[in-house]
Each structure stands twice: as C-alpha cells, then as structure tokens.
Amino acid sequence: MTVNLAAAMAADGLKVGVVDADIYGHSVPRMLGADGRPTQVENMIMPPSANGVKVISIGMFTPGNAPVVWRGPMLHRALQQFLADVYWGDLDVLLLDLPPGTGDIAISVAQLVPNAEILVVTTPQQAAAEVAERAGSIAVQTHQKIVGVVENMSGLPCPHCDEMVDVFGTGGGQLVADGLTKTTGASVPVLGQIPIDVRLREGGDDGRPVVLTDPGSPAGAALRAIAGKLGGRQRGLSGMSLGITPRNKF
C-alpha cells in the first residue's frame, strides 16, 4: 500500500518521500525498485530516489538479508535519524510504512511526528479487522487523526466470468471504519477496496508498482483513486508555522 500510494502521488506531480519504518521487516526498497545507496553530505544523509519517490530504509545499511536485532530504544533512535538526519527537501507528502500493531515504532511516530495522520489497512475477514481496529485505536491515546481505512485483498475477480470471489470474506473495512468512528468520536471513512491482483504482487517483487505499470488494472485503478483522495486533500493549519510574531504594544 505504501509503495503504490507513494508512486501514484509522485505520478500526479507531488513531491513524495517514504520512510521504511518497519525496521525488522523492511521491504520498501525492493518493492519501490530503489537500488541506490544513501550518500552523506556533511552531516546529512541524501536518500536515493526511485519512480520519483525519495526513500530511506534500514535495509540500505545492512549487508544482504541480514536481520536487525534491536531493542526498543535503538528503534526509536533509527526512526529519529530517518526523520531528522535525512535531507528530504521540500516534500508535499511523507509516508511512513509502519509494522503492524501498537509497539515501539507506532509510539515513536506519535512522539516524533505528532501531527502525522494514520491510514489503517485491513483485509475483509473479521479476525484481521479486529486486529486492525485495535491498531488504529492508538489514535485515542496519541491524539492523532485517522484519515481513513483501506481494505486490501477485498475479493478475487474470477478470470473466466469476472464474478468476485470473496476469498477472505466481506465487510472488514467497513467494520474497522465503524469501530474507529465510535471509538474516536470522529468520522473515519473507507477510502477504497483493493482486489486481489497477481500484477500487484508481481510489481512488488519486481520493484515496479502496479499503479505505474498497469494503472488501468482493478488494483491499480483502486490504488490511484485512494492516492487521489489523500494527495488532493486541503491541509489544515494544525502544526504549521504561520510566521506570526505577537507584538505587545503595552
């Protein structure tokens, strides 16, 4: 989801960056087709780009497929460096790919980027929806806004008759949205449903996002529609510096 949304937003003309915050399960560079290496310029790290998206990941600093075996404080420090020591330039959007759950990284993001909004991704089945709803409920404690819910793997189009086969059931996305709306007291919409598509998986393995290689496919079209909703929103003034200095005339 992160890689395709980033690529779609970049294709629409936005300046986009991606932080692979899934330290243990990093996979964004491969899926985005980013084979470049970060370079150091004075005290800053210059991130490589792929498909018009700047990206940074711990996988760019580890040899081969070596595992990252760190405790919580080191995870926090890594995320802090990705946000503060990487030269992102003037971005329109910065996407952070988080691991599932409400662990160290989710808490660190809330502390380091308090104005970040949460996009909850689930699959249709009830068991997965319950887990996704719990993860999204962290917004109540961190005072973050949930921008919406995306339902992934929401059916398999039959290759012979085009009838949708509900492999993982139905309704999980709406179930999560309704639960989070009730929990947070704010409206949480379902932004879209992504059908199962072999081209989406193949694009991830090959580093060629489906929104670029086959934007008219069912998955590609659904992802581009979600990216349009996210990238086209008007940003509020919360957390922004307005350059105003109060003056006491007394």
XYZ file of C-alpha atoms in Angstrom:
250
model
C 0.000 0.000 0.000
C 2.722 2.458 0.972
C 4.803 1.917 -2.150
C 1.908 2.134 -4.598
C 0.333 5.153 -2.919
C 3.704 6.921 -2.947
C 4.309 6.117 -6.621
C 0.793 7.214 -7.563
C 1.122 10.525 -5.727
C 4.508 11.167 -7.347
C 2.999 10.418 -10.765
C 0.349 13.031 -10.005
C 3.066 15.644 -9.551
C 3.528 15.644 -5.781
C 6.930 15.601 -4.080
C 6.865 12.387 -2.079
C 9.145 10.694 0.434
C 8.861 7.292 2.107
C 10.329 6.198 5.436
C 10.515 2.421 5.777
C 9.745 2.394 9.491
C 9.245 -1.375 9.582
C 12.787 -1.865 10.881
C 12.546 -5.615 11.407
C 10.577 -6.358 8.237
C 11.986 -3.770 5.828
C 10.948 -4.359 2.217
C 10.160 -0.933 0.744
C 13.384 -0.504 -1.293
C 12.818 -3.754 -3.216
C 9.126 -3.048 -3.798
C 9.792 0.520 -4.951
C 12.715 -0.509 -7.147
C 15.187 1.591 -5.171
C 18.630 0.041 -5.651
C 20.619 3.219 -4.961
C 22.530 3.865 -1.752
C 22.245 6.837 0.604
C 25.129 9.296 0.446
C 26.431 11.520 3.190
C 26.826 15.231 2.559
C 28.357 16.946 5.584
C 26.023 15.970 8.455
C 23.043 14.997 6.337
C 22.032 11.805 4.536
C 20.866 12.142 0.939
C 18.193 9.494 0.249
C 18.081 7.670 -3.091
C 15.051 8.033 -5.347
C 13.036 5.559 -7.385
C 9.963 6.217 -9.515
C 10.050 9.844 -8.406
C 9.961 8.951 -4.698
C 12.709 9.624 -2.144
C 13.130 6.671 0.194
C 15.151 5.655 3.237
C 15.262 2.236 4.895
C 17.428 0.364 7.367
C 17.807 -2.217 4.600
C 20.102 0.240 2.821
C 22.564 -0.010 5.692
C 22.569 -3.759 6.365
C 24.526 -6.369 4.358
C 22.451 -8.735 2.241
C 19.367 -10.015 4.005
C 20.854 -9.766 7.487
C 18.289 -9.444 10.296
C 18.055 -6.371 12.506
C 18.157 -7.442 16.151
C 17.495 -4.313 18.201
C 15.609 -3.359 21.297
C 13.119 -0.503 21.593
C 15.493 2.434 22.260
C 17.520 1.626 19.137
C 14.356 1.507 17.047
C 13.419 4.950 18.320
C 16.853 6.321 17.518
C 16.799 4.878 13.999
C 13.425 6.453 13.282
C 14.617 9.730 14.748
C 17.609 9.732 12.396
C 15.446 8.909 9.381
C 13.303 11.934 10.147
C 15.909 14.448 11.308
C 19.191 13.495 9.617
C 17.864 12.717 6.123
C 17.652 15.626 3.705
C 14.125 15.315 2.362
C 13.913 18.741 0.795
C 10.531 20.384 0.243
C 8.080 17.467 0.335
C 4.343 17.545 -0.186
C 3.851 14.134 1.407
C 5.951 11.905 3.665
C 4.632 8.370 4.028
C 5.824 6.098 6.823
C 5.430 2.353 6.371
C 4.847 1.019 9.886
C 4.935 -2.537 11.225
C 1.571 -3.915 12.370
C 0.391 -3.340 15.905
C 0.913 -0.701 18.571
C 4.537 -1.308 19.508
C 7.631 0.855 19.815
C 7.565 2.306 16.296
C 3.928 3.421 16.478
C 4.602 5.125 19.800
C 7.791 6.754 18.488
C 5.981 8.106 15.424
C 3.372 9.687 17.675
C 6.116 11.311 19.728
C 8.346 12.440 16.856
C 5.646 13.399 14.345
C 2.616 14.276 16.494
C 0.697 15.724 13.527
C 1.051 12.557 11.450
C -2.230 11.034 10.313
C -2.956 7.307 10.436
C -4.093 5.241 7.453
C -5.396 1.868 8.656
C -5.058 -1.094 6.291
C -7.044 -4.279 6.848
C -8.297 -7.340 4.997
C -12.018 -8.214 4.867
C -12.000 -11.095 7.336
C -13.292 -10.364 10.815
C -10.211 -11.640 12.661
C -7.951 -9.272 10.721
C -10.424 -6.406 11.077
C -10.404 -6.741 14.866
C -6.590 -6.529 14.894
C -6.601 -3.516 12.565
C -9.191 -1.754 14.696
C -7.072 -2.242 17.815
C -4.047 -0.848 16.000
C -5.996 2.186 14.808
C -7.358 2.845 18.281
C -3.902 4.051 19.316
C -5.064 7.400 17.919
C -7.180 7.901 21.033
C -4.095 7.874 23.249
C -1.740 9.671 20.860
C -4.324 12.285 19.776
C -3.685 11.584 16.099
C -6.227 11.770 13.307
C -7.237 8.646 11.397
C -7.505 9.694 7.774
C -9.325 6.538 6.712
C -9.360 2.776 6.205
C -8.212 0.783 3.177
C -9.499 -2.760 2.649
C -6.861 -4.861 0.907
C -7.468 -8.280 -0.720
C -11.172 -7.472 -0.912
C -12.071 -10.187 -3.384
C -10.641 -12.120 -6.308
C -12.099 -11.410 -9.769
C -12.778 -14.728 -11.497
C -10.621 -14.902 -14.649
C -13.442 -16.690 -16.540
C -16.634 -14.859 -15.568
C -15.418 -11.697 -13.729
C -17.547 -12.629 -10.723
C -15.936 -11.542 -7.449
C -14.877 -14.412 -5.201
C -14.758 -13.333 -1.539
C -11.677 -15.317 -0.539
C -11.298 -13.526 2.802
C -14.942 -12.694 3.413
C -16.542 -9.261 3.160
C -17.138 -6.126 5.181
C -13.903 -5.950 7.168
C -13.010 -2.446 6.021
C -16.410 -1.020 6.929
C -16.321 -2.877 10.243
C -12.998 -1.234 11.107
C -14.192 2.202 9.973
C -17.386 1.943 12.037
C -15.495 0.751 15.108
C -12.901 3.526 14.882
C -15.603 6.134 14.288
C -17.276 5.020 17.506
C -14.004 4.821 19.437
C -12.539 8.152 18.347
C -15.734 10.154 18.008
C -14.649 11.355 14.566
C -15.829 10.155 11.176
C -13.468 7.526 9.720
C -14.261 6.677 6.072
C -13.409 3.649 3.963
C -11.179 5.179 1.300
C -11.157 2.198 -1.022
C -11.075 -1.554 -1.566
C -8.172 -3.234 -3.348
C -8.998 -6.514 -5.110
C -6.551 -9.405 -5.227
C -4.446 -8.958 -8.345
C -1.434 -11.014 -9.421
C 0.032 -7.899 -11.072
C 0.102 -6.129 -7.713
C 2.179 -8.937 -6.211
C 4.435 -9.209 -9.237
C 5.049 -5.464 -9.201
C 6.098 -5.660 -5.569
C 8.579 -8.436 -6.257
C 9.997 -6.710 -9.335
C 10.158 -3.182 -7.911
C 7.626 -1.917 -10.446
C 4.484 -0.574 -8.686
C 1.281 -1.600 -10.435
C -0.022 1.984 -10.353
C 2.716 2.783 -12.894
C 2.946 -0.417 -14.945
C -0.788 -1.127 -15.199
C -2.753 1.847 -13.826
C -5.942 0.666 -15.505
C -5.978 -2.717 -13.775
C -8.558 -3.177 -10.983
C -5.922 -2.910 -8.258
C -4.043 -0.111 -9.994
C -7.188 1.947 -10.515
C -8.317 1.460 -6.909
C -4.912 2.480 -5.554
C -4.732 5.558 -7.781
C -8.199 6.602 -6.600
C -7.105 6.346 -2.964
C -3.905 8.272 -3.705
C -6.003 10.993 -5.328
C -8.160 11.302 -2.224
C -5.135 11.526 0.052
C -2.993 13.799 -2.100
C -5.813 16.136 -3.064
C -6.934 16.996 0.454
C -6.618 20.530 1.781
C -4.199 20.640 4.652
C -5.261 22.346 7.873
C -3.207 24.803 9.890
C -2.569 22.421 12.793
C 1.147 22.121 13.475
C 2.151 24.622 10.787
C 4.325 27.646 11.445
C 2.500 30.765 10.315
C 5.442 33.131 10.710
C 3.483 35.417 13.026
C 5.132 37.126 15.963
C 2.850 38.605 18.630
C 3.611 42.205 19.461
C 2.770 43.666 22.845
C 2.102 47.380 22.319
C 1.956 47.926 26.033
